[in-house]
Amino acid sequence: MTISTLDVAVIGAGPYGLSVAAHAIAEGLEVQVFGRPMHAWNKHMPVGMMLKSEPAASRLADPRSAFTLNAYCELNDLPCAYGLPIPVERFVDYGRWFQANTSAGSAVDDDVTEVRSEGGRFVLTLSTGESVRARTVVMALGFLPFARFPAGLAGLPSALVTHSSQVNDLAEYTGQEVAIIGAGQSAIETACLIKEAGGVPHLVVRAKSLEWNAVPRRDRASIARLFAPESGLGMGLRSWLWSERPGLVPHLPAAFRRRIVRTTLGPAGAWWLRERFEGVSVRPATRLTHSTTRDGVMLSLLGGSAEVSTLRADRVIAATGYAVDVRRMRVLEPSLREAVEHVRRAPKLSSTFESTVPGLFMVGLAAAPTFGPVMRFVHGAGFAARSTTRGLVRAVRGSAKAAPVLVEQP
């Protein structure tokens, strides 16, 4: 069965997908969101996790800014203050409240299994077997398709190794020795949660020591606030620029953009984890070279002074981040996926987040190589929703017949 043509099909019901939908429907477009609301945050984050970002930087975006995280907390008489971490379970409930109270409330739980181009339109095949036609498609896939594993874990069975984005129920690690590869918030917090669940975590990090974020302060002198303003990505002029002016980032050289995406807010643990982290085994200045399955998993490690050592574990968790790669957008039919031009596997995008395939838009982490590090975080959803909606209106209503102007990516 084929349903009538939509103006906009949004694939993904996370913060970016719901924010784009809220803006696009406010412009009078016929929009349908596909995916279970906040599914990745609910099922692909460890139970008990806390958000590292401040409440003001963790809100979804609607055109009137009426459905913020602060508004949700006030309505439900929940604490929501600067410097107070938000439990992931509360954030999931907030996202669903946002979805129910905005025009994005019509999300369809069915997954999209394939998107193909046909006759100048897009055809989406759903997990039910139904087909949906759309004039435009917004890919709001989030982080799940882009999980990165170190080469040293290649060949291990999925029963023994997983990415941190697949960790949800910590009870399954009770009584187990768990090697965690990584030095960022995900690695450190996962180690804490596993320890508290009765497991024995071992952190393997390439850095000489772990980095920790400072306790946030707002009682700073005026001159300090002038030269280190507060932003959605923290304190500092550069953080403010990348956070509050992402529209400027595409005009920077491609190599510089890649560097700021990689280094802004680099691996570090939240200040409120330090006490909980005490007692966790850490192997600093250590690089994983290879691994074998022998009595669980045996990791071969190379220390900073070329010292070789081994670490035995029952399970391994790779908290090693994400790498944007068009090839991993498996929901796109192969010929459509190959039509998306890219640089170093990151899609080329216009100023309105449109790819080189007219009508196909990409937001969230997939847009970070173009618009900078804020696209790695919820805080970027507002800019992405506003910019993308301009492109959607133009594409649907035909107010501009020319192809989108792409960002230069030498």
Tab-separated table of C-alpha atoms in Angstrom:
chain	number	residue	atom	x	y	z
A	1	MET	CA	0.000	0.000	0.000
A	2	THR	CA	1.249	3.499	-0.851
A	3	ILE	CA	0.182	6.533	1.187
A	4	SER	CA	-0.274	10.003	-0.378
A	5	THR	CA	2.813	12.191	-0.737
A	6	LEU	CA	4.066	14.032	2.368
A	7	ASP	CA	5.880	17.348	2.220
A	8	VAL	CA	8.497	16.193	4.722
A	9	ALA	CA	9.442	12.783	6.099
A	10	VAL	CA	11.690	12.978	9.160
A	11	ILE	CA	13.606	9.776	9.871
A	12	GLY	CA	14.507	9.737	13.549
A	13	ALA	CA	12.545	10.913	16.604
A	14	GLY	CA	15.385	12.170	18.765
A	15	PRO	CA	16.092	15.806	19.711
A	16	TYR	CA	17.027	16.861	16.171
A	17	GLY	CA	14.210	15.065	14.381
A	18	LEU	CA	11.530	16.335	16.771
A	19	SER	CA	12.917	19.880	16.661
A	20	VAL	CA	12.948	19.989	12.849
A	21	ALA	CA	9.395	18.612	12.765
A	22	ALA	CA	8.119	21.228	15.212
A	23	HIS	CA	9.568	24.045	13.101
A	24	ALA	CA	8.493	22.628	9.731
A	25	ILE	CA	4.881	22.055	10.794
A	26	ALA	CA	4.743	25.570	12.217
A	27	GLU	CA	5.522	26.719	8.655
A	28	GLY	CA	2.486	24.867	7.354
A	29	LEU	CA	4.271	21.870	5.867
A	30	GLU	CA	2.790	18.366	6.061
A	31	VAL	CA	5.304	16.470	8.169
A	32	GLN	CA	5.555	12.926	9.470
A	33	VAL	CA	8.202	11.742	11.932
A	34	PHE	CA	9.215	8.089	11.748
A	35	GLY	CA	10.791	6.348	14.738
A	36	ARG	CA	10.137	5.750	18.422
A	37	PRO	CA	10.451	9.071	20.299
A	38	MET	CA	13.760	9.344	22.199
A	39	HIS	CA	14.498	5.670	21.538
A	40	ALA	CA	18.294	6.017	21.369
A	41	TRP	CA	18.372	7.966	24.631
A	42	ASN	CA	16.094	5.439	26.292
A	43	LYS	CA	17.629	2.169	25.091
A	44	HIS	CA	21.193	3.077	24.093
A	45	MET	CA	22.299	4.993	27.164
A	46	PRO	CA	23.161	3.301	30.472
A	47	VAL	CA	20.428	3.379	33.084
A	48	GLY	CA	21.442	5.892	35.742
A	49	MET	CA	23.427	8.098	33.362
A	50	MET	CA	23.417	11.864	33.878
A	51	LEU	CA	23.577	14.507	31.160
A	52	LYS	CA	26.845	16.383	31.116
A	53	SER	CA	25.374	19.470	29.457
A	54	GLU	CA	23.591	22.173	31.441
A	55	PRO	CA	19.758	22.231	31.388
A	56	ALA	CA	19.662	25.367	29.212
A	57	ALA	CA	21.844	23.574	26.631
A	58	SER	CA	19.778	20.384	26.742
A	59	ARG	CA	16.469	21.631	25.431
A	60	LEU	CA	14.722	20.627	22.245
A	61	ALA	CA	13.683	23.476	19.960
A	62	ASP	CA	10.183	24.642	19.086
A	63	PRO	CA	9.526	27.956	17.287
A	64	ARG	CA	8.128	29.714	20.380
A	65	SER	CA	10.646	28.243	22.835
A	66	ALA	CA	7.650	27.215	24.925
A	67	PHE	CA	8.607	23.582	25.561
A	68	THR	CA	12.045	23.834	27.113
A	69	LEU	CA	13.577	21.486	29.638
A	70	ASN	CA	13.175	24.190	32.281
A	71	ALA	CA	9.452	24.458	31.462
A	72	TYR	CA	9.043	20.687	31.759
A	73	CYS	CA	10.823	20.610	35.117
A	74	GLU	CA	8.797	23.546	36.450
A	75	LEU	CA	5.541	21.897	35.370
A	76	ASN	CA	6.508	18.673	37.154
A	77	ASP	CA	8.092	20.351	40.185
A	78	LEU	CA	11.525	18.888	39.380
A	79	PRO	CA	14.909	20.497	40.088
A	80	CYS	CA	16.494	22.058	37.015
A	81	ALA	CA	19.323	24.395	37.936
A	82	TYR	CA	22.714	25.418	36.577
A	83	GLY	CA	25.359	22.936	37.722
A	84	LEU	CA	22.799	20.242	38.574
A	85	PRO	CA	23.093	17.189	36.259
A	86	ILE	CA	19.893	15.871	34.673
A	87	PRO	CA	19.200	12.094	34.793
A	88	VAL	CA	18.867	10.564	31.335
A	89	GLU	CA	15.509	9.070	32.302
A	90	ARG	CA	14.175	12.579	32.979
A	91	PHE	CA	15.541	13.791	29.656
A	92	VAL	CA	13.771	10.946	27.843
A	93	ASP	CA	10.479	11.847	29.536
A	94	TYR	CA	11.058	15.500	28.649
A	95	GLY	CA	11.595	14.630	24.977
A	96	ARG	CA	8.368	12.651	24.899
A	97	TRP	CA	6.543	15.543	26.589
A	98	PHE	CA	7.951	17.874	23.931
A	99	GLN	CA	6.776	15.499	21.201
A	100	ALA	CA	3.289	15.263	22.692
A	101	ASN	CA	2.913	19.021	23.129
A	102	THR	CA	4.226	20.219	19.775
A	103	SER	CA	3.052	19.551	16.258
A	104	ALA	CA	5.678	16.804	16.165
A	105	GLY	CA	3.258	14.725	18.242
A	106	SER	CA	2.278	12.552	15.276
A	107	ALA	CA	5.421	10.411	15.313
A	108	VAL	CA	5.005	6.940	13.801
A	109	ASP	CA	6.758	4.193	15.751
A	110	ASP	CA	7.410	2.126	12.629
A	111	ASP	CA	11.025	2.074	11.489
A	112	VAL	CA	12.009	3.083	7.975
A	113	THR	CA	13.869	0.190	6.359
A	114	GLU	CA	14.720	1.851	3.039
A	115	VAL	CA	14.650	5.231	1.296
A	116	ARG	CA	14.873	5.384	-2.475
A	117	SER	CA	14.473	8.070	-5.105
A	118	GLU	CA	11.700	7.637	-7.639
A	119	GLY	CA	10.281	10.125	-10.139
A	120	GLY	CA	11.622	13.194	-8.404
A	121	ARG	CA	10.187	12.069	-5.044
A	122	PHE	CA	11.354	9.814	-2.243
A	123	VAL	CA	9.743	6.483	-1.377
A	124	LEU	CA	10.115	5.191	2.174
A	125	THR	CA	9.540	1.530	2.950
A	126	LEU	CA	8.405	0.892	6.526
A	127	SER	CA	8.982	-2.132	8.721
A	128	THR	CA	5.282	-2.945	8.234
A	129	GLY	CA	5.818	-3.260	4.481
A	130	GLU	CA	3.896	-0.062	3.735
A	131	SER	CA	5.343	2.629	1.482
A	132	VAL	CA	5.255	6.387	2.005
A	133	ARG	CA	6.039	9.032	-0.583
A	134	ALA	CA	7.651	12.334	0.380
A	135	ARG	CA	8.824	15.433	-1.440
A	136	THR	CA	11.711	15.856	1.015
A	137	VAL	CA	13.441	13.670	3.588
A	138	VAL	CA	15.293	14.747	6.732
A	139	MET	CA	17.818	12.215	7.993
A	140	ALA	CA	17.969	12.672	11.772
A	141	LEU	CA	19.770	9.410	12.462
A	142	GLY	CA	21.649	10.556	15.547
A	143	PHE	CA	24.815	8.792	16.623
A	144	LEU	CA	23.977	5.082	16.439
A	145	PRO	CA	25.045	4.397	12.816
A	146	PHE	CA	28.457	5.984	13.368
A	147	ALA	CA	29.856	4.080	16.354
A	148	ARG	CA	33.615	3.715	16.053
A	149	PHE	CA	35.573	0.654	17.221
A	150	PRO	CA	39.359	0.505	17.626
A	151	ALA	CA	41.131	-1.757	15.157
A	152	GLY	CA	42.536	-3.761	18.058
A	153	LEU	CA	39.084	-5.195	18.763
A	154	ALA	CA	38.497	-6.443	15.222
A	155	GLY	CA	37.303	-10.014	15.061
A	156	LEU	CA	35.888	-10.248	18.578
A	157	PRO	CA	32.357	-11.690	18.781
A	158	SER	CA	29.557	-9.290	19.695
A	159	ALA	CA	28.872	-11.343	22.810
A	160	LEU	CA	32.210	-10.179	24.205
A	161	VAL	CA	32.640	-6.659	22.845
A	162	THR	CA	30.185	-3.808	22.442
A	163	HIS	CA	30.197	-0.071	21.904
A	164	SER	CA	29.215	2.221	24.761
A	165	SER	CA	26.196	3.302	22.705
A	166	GLN	CA	24.797	-0.216	23.155
A	167	VAL	CA	25.120	-0.290	26.948
A	168	ASN	CA	21.797	0.045	28.748
A	169	ASP	CA	21.186	-2.410	31.593
A	170	LEU	CA	24.257	-2.439	33.838
A	171	ALA	CA	23.004	-5.450	35.797
A	172	GLU	CA	24.391	-7.747	33.095
A	173	TYR	CA	27.930	-6.716	34.140
A	174	THR	CA	27.526	-7.652	37.802
A	175	GLY	CA	30.427	-9.833	38.940
A	176	GLN	CA	32.340	-9.391	35.677
A	177	GLU	CA	35.739	-7.943	34.855
A	178	VAL	CA	35.055	-5.274	32.230
A	179	ALA	CA	37.701	-3.517	30.125
A	180	ILE	CA	36.566	-0.074	28.963
A	181	ILE	CA	38.516	1.593	26.156
A	182	GLY	CA	38.366	5.389	26.269
A	183	ALA	CA	38.991	8.475	28.389
A	184	GLY	CA	35.877	10.606	27.869
A	185	GLN	CA	32.670	11.100	29.799
A	186	SER	CA	31.098	7.987	28.320
A	187	ALA	CA	34.017	5.779	29.396
A	188	ILE	CA	34.356	7.300	32.858
A	189	GLU	CA	30.647	7.295	33.664
A	190	THR	CA	30.187	3.760	32.347
A	191	ALA	CA	33.047	2.639	34.600
A	192	CYS	CA	31.364	4.273	37.605
A	193	LEU	CA	28.002	2.692	36.839
A	194	ILE	CA	29.522	-0.759	36.328
A	195	LYS	CA	31.380	-0.470	39.625
A	196	GLU	CA	28.163	0.560	41.379
A	197	ALA	CA	26.351	-2.382	39.738
A	198	GLY	CA	28.846	-4.848	41.218
A	199	GLY	CA	31.191	-5.220	38.267
A	200	VAL	CA	34.948	-4.585	38.156
A	201	PRO	CA	35.829	-1.968	35.529
A	202	HIS	CA	39.312	-1.410	34.090
A	203	LEU	CA	39.828	1.796	32.106
A	204	VAL	CA	42.368	1.695	29.273
A	205	VAL	CA	43.310	5.205	28.087
A	206	ARG	CA	45.868	6.521	25.619
A	207	ALA	CA	46.361	9.796	27.499
A	208	LYS	CA	48.921	10.095	30.274
A	209	SER	CA	46.183	11.020	32.724
A	210	LEU	CA	42.449	11.594	32.823
A	211	GLU	CA	41.058	15.090	32.361
A	212	TRP	CA	38.295	16.455	34.579
A	213	ASN	CA	35.983	19.389	33.986
A	214	ALA	CA	35.990	22.132	36.581
A	215	VAL	CA	33.014	22.858	38.821
A	216	PRO	CA	30.839	25.375	36.902
A	217	ARG	CA	30.737	28.894	38.327
A	218	ARG	CA	28.529	31.848	37.593
A	219	ASP	CA	29.882	34.190	40.262
A	220	ARG	CA	32.680	35.414	37.999
A	221	ALA	CA	33.848	38.982	37.607
A	222	SER	CA	32.465	40.983	34.673
A	223	ILE	CA	35.843	41.057	32.942
A	224	ALA	CA	36.083	37.262	33.196
A	225	ARG	CA	32.630	36.863	31.646
A	226	LEU	CA	33.617	39.253	28.858
A	227	PHE	CA	36.685	37.266	27.807
A	228	ALA	CA	35.247	33.851	28.647
A	229	PRO	CA	31.492	34.070	27.955
A	230	GLU	CA	29.118	31.267	28.850
A	231	SER	CA	27.654	29.193	26.034
A	232	GLY	CA	25.979	25.899	25.289
A	233	LEU	CA	29.423	24.312	24.964
A	234	GLY	CA	30.891	25.810	28.109
A	235	MET	CA	33.035	28.851	28.907
A	236	GLY	CA	35.344	30.677	26.500
A	237	LEU	CA	35.264	32.755	23.335
A	238	ARG	CA	35.878	29.812	21.020
A	239	SER	CA	33.267	27.669	22.724
A	240	TRP	CA	30.807	30.558	22.428
A	241	LEU	CA	31.601	30.981	18.727
A	242	TRP	CA	31.183	27.303	17.828
A	243	SER	CA	28.081	27.048	20.021
A	244	GLU	CA	26.200	30.235	19.223
A	245	ARG	CA	27.364	31.024	15.673
A	246	PRO	CA	27.557	27.661	13.857
A	247	GLY	CA	26.522	29.359	10.636
A	248	LEU	CA	30.021	30.822	10.430
A	249	VAL	CA	31.790	27.468	10.713
A	250	PRO	CA	31.184	26.316	7.090
A	251	HIS	CA	33.222	29.283	5.877
A	252	LEU	CA	36.329	28.001	7.660
A	253	PRO	CA	38.892	25.779	5.887
A	254	ALA	CA	37.824	22.124	5.862
A	255	ALA	CA	40.931	20.939	7.732
A	256	PHE	CA	40.311	23.487	10.483
A	257	ARG	CA	36.676	22.419	10.770
A	258	ARG	CA	37.730	18.815	11.183
A	259	ARG	CA	40.154	19.817	13.914
A	260	ILE	CA	37.651	21.810	15.960
A	261	VAL	CA	35.096	18.995	15.716
A	262	ARG	CA	37.736	16.570	16.987
A	263	THR	CA	39.222	18.733	19.754
A	264	THR	CA	36.426	20.949	21.108
A	265	LEU	CA	35.283	19.552	24.438
A	266	GLY	CA	37.759	16.712	24.182
A	267	PRO	CA	37.793	13.657	26.438
A	268	ALA	CA	37.115	14.640	30.051
A	269	GLY	CA	34.980	13.549	32.961
A	270	ALA	CA	32.325	15.678	34.633
A	271	TRP	CA	33.335	17.148	37.981
A	272	TRP	CA	30.491	15.331	39.744
A	273	LEU	CA	31.961	11.926	38.782
A	274	ARG	CA	35.342	12.286	40.495
A	275	GLU	CA	34.296	10.990	43.879
A	276	ARG	CA	32.315	8.106	42.386
A	277	PHE	CA	35.282	7.177	40.182
A	278	GLU	CA	37.600	6.492	43.122
A	279	GLY	CA	38.803	2.898	43.177
A	280	VAL	CA	38.455	2.291	39.432
A	281	SER	CA	41.540	0.700	37.875
A	282	VAL	CA	43.129	2.919	35.196
A	283	ARG	CA	45.909	2.065	32.750
A	284	PRO	CA	47.119	5.438	31.438
A	285	ALA	CA	49.389	6.044	28.439
A	286	THR	CA	48.358	2.666	27.076
A	287	ARG	CA	47.368	1.692	23.562
A	288	LEU	CA	45.409	-1.404	22.605
A	289	THR	CA	47.266	-3.310	19.891
A	290	HIS	CA	45.185	-6.460	19.446
A	291	SER	CA	42.912	-8.861	21.270
A	292	THR	CA	42.123	-12.559	21.363
A	293	THR	CA	39.388	-14.727	22.793
A	294	ARG	CA	41.020	-16.809	25.463
A	295	ASP	CA	39.255	-17.310	28.785
A	296	GLY	CA	37.064	-14.325	27.916
A	297	VAL	CA	39.046	-11.593	26.182
A	298	MET	CA	42.796	-11.060	26.375
A	299	LEU	CA	43.860	-7.533	25.450
A	300	SER	CA	47.423	-6.840	24.367
A	301	LEU	CA	48.518	-3.362	25.453
A	302	LEU	CA	51.474	-1.156	24.618
A	303	GLY	CA	52.605	1.333	27.250
A	304	GLY	CA	54.229	4.708	26.737
A	305	SER	CA	57.727	3.297	27.272
A	306	ALA	CA	57.086	0.483	24.773
A	307	GLU	CA	56.203	-1.806	27.667
A	308	VAL	CA	53.952	-4.671	26.572
A	309	SER	CA	51.300	-5.959	28.946
A	310	THR	CA	48.034	-7.885	28.866
A	311	LEU	CA	44.645	-7.426	30.450
A	312	ARG	CA	42.086	-10.170	30.815
A	313	ALA	CA	38.400	-9.270	30.862
A	314	ASP	CA	35.057	-11.026	30.645
A	315	ARG	CA	33.671	-8.239	28.452
A	316	VAL	CA	34.977	-5.194	26.574
A	317	ILE	CA	33.226	-1.865	26.033
A	318	ALA	CA	34.574	0.524	23.400
A	319	ALA	CA	33.785	4.078	24.524
A	320	THR	CA	35.685	5.379	21.533
A	321	GLY	CA	33.297	7.867	19.986
A	322	TYR	CA	31.823	8.158	16.516
A	323	ALA	CA	32.937	8.731	12.931
A	324	VAL	CA	30.522	10.218	10.387
A	325	ASP	CA	30.428	8.027	7.290
A	326	VAL	CA	27.827	8.201	4.518
A	327	ARG	CA	28.400	4.506	3.822
A	328	ARG	CA	26.860	3.701	7.204
A	329	MET	CA	23.537	5.318	6.310
A	330	ARG	CA	22.209	1.901	5.370
A	331	VAL	CA	18.619	3.083	5.275
A	332	LEU	CA	19.436	4.857	2.009
A	333	GLU	CA	19.099	2.567	-1.005
A	334	PRO	CA	22.627	1.969	-2.430
A	335	SER	CA	22.279	4.111	-5.560
A	336	LEU	CA	20.835	6.977	-3.501
A	337	ARG	CA	23.584	6.625	-0.920
A	338	GLU	CA	26.229	6.734	-3.640
A	339	ALA	CA	24.657	9.893	-5.073
A	340	VAL	CA	25.404	11.805	-1.856
A	341	GLU	CA	28.679	13.621	-2.453
A	342	HIS	CA	31.053	13.587	0.501
A	343	VAL	CA	34.495	14.577	1.698
A	344	ARG	CA	36.310	11.997	3.794
A	345	ARG	CA	32.972	10.172	4.002
A	346	ALA	CA	31.199	13.179	5.579
A	347	PRO	CA	28.288	14.479	3.463
A	348	LYS	CA	28.562	17.798	1.660
A	349	LEU	CA	25.764	20.003	2.967
A	350	SER	CA	24.325	23.375	2.016
A	351	SER	CA	23.663	26.231	4.428
A	352	THR	CA	20.230	24.667	5.000
A	353	PHE	CA	21.607	21.162	5.680
A	354	GLU	CA	20.628	19.891	2.215
A	355	SER	CA	22.858	17.240	0.661
A	356	THR	CA	23.892	17.101	-2.990
A	357	VAL	CA	20.737	15.057	-3.599
A	358	PRO	CA	18.006	17.725	-3.884
A	359	GLY	CA	15.421	17.339	-1.140
A	360	LEU	CA	17.565	15.077	1.057
A	361	PHE	CA	18.611	16.817	4.296
A	362	MET	CA	20.909	15.601	7.088
A	363	VAL	CA	21.002	16.951	10.652
A	364	GLY	CA	22.676	16.081	13.937
A	365	LEU	CA	26.035	14.354	14.141
A	366	ALA	CA	26.137	13.846	10.361
A	367	ALA	CA	26.301	17.651	10.015
A	368	ALA	CA	29.170	18.178	12.481
A	369	PRO	CA	31.933	18.133	9.810
A	370	THR	CA	30.132	21.048	8.112
A	371	PHE	CA	28.695	23.090	10.994
A	372	GLY	CA	31.106	22.244	13.778
A	373	PRO	CA	31.130	20.624	17.206
A	374	VAL	CA	27.763	21.946	18.411
A	375	MET	CA	26.121	19.377	16.122
A	376	ARG	CA	27.487	16.695	18.436
A	377	PHE	CA	25.206	18.004	21.167
A	378	VAL	CA	21.509	18.683	21.780
A	379	HIS	CA	22.270	22.412	21.880
A	380	GLY	CA	22.699	22.444	18.097
A	381	ALA	CA	19.107	21.310	17.466
A	382	GLY	CA	17.700	24.840	17.429
A	383	PHE	CA	20.027	26.163	14.740
A	384	ALA	CA	19.632	22.982	12.695
A	385	ALA	CA	15.818	23.104	12.917
A	386	ARG	CA	15.590	26.750	11.859
A	387	SER	CA	18.078	26.396	9.010
A	388	THR	CA	16.691	23.107	7.708
A	389	THR	CA	13.125	24.414	7.754
A	390	ARG	CA	14.130	27.283	5.474
A	391	GLY	CA	15.458	24.710	3.013
A	392	LEU	CA	12.380	22.509	3.354
A	393	VAL	CA	10.031	25.412	2.636
A	394	ARG	CA	12.068	26.349	-0.419
A	395	ALA	CA	12.212	22.761	-1.689
A	396	VAL	CA	8.511	22.021	-1.136
A	397	ARG	CA	7.069	25.292	-2.350
A	398	GLY	CA	9.525	25.749	-5.172
A	399	SER	CA	10.356	29.342	-4.274
A	400	ALA	CA	13.898	28.744	-5.535
A	401	LYS	CA	14.413	26.397	-8.474
A	402	ALA	CA	18.190	26.466	-8.376
A	403	ALA	CA	20.206	23.689	-6.753
A	404	PRO	CA	21.361	24.427	-3.188
A	405	VAL	CA	24.633	26.293	-2.758
A	406	LEU	CA	26.977	23.827	-1.120
A	407	VAL	CA	29.620	24.592	1.453
A	408	GLU	CA	33.094	24.497	-0.022
A	409	GLN	CA	34.988	21.464	1.309
A	410	PRO	CA	38.402	21.311	-0.322
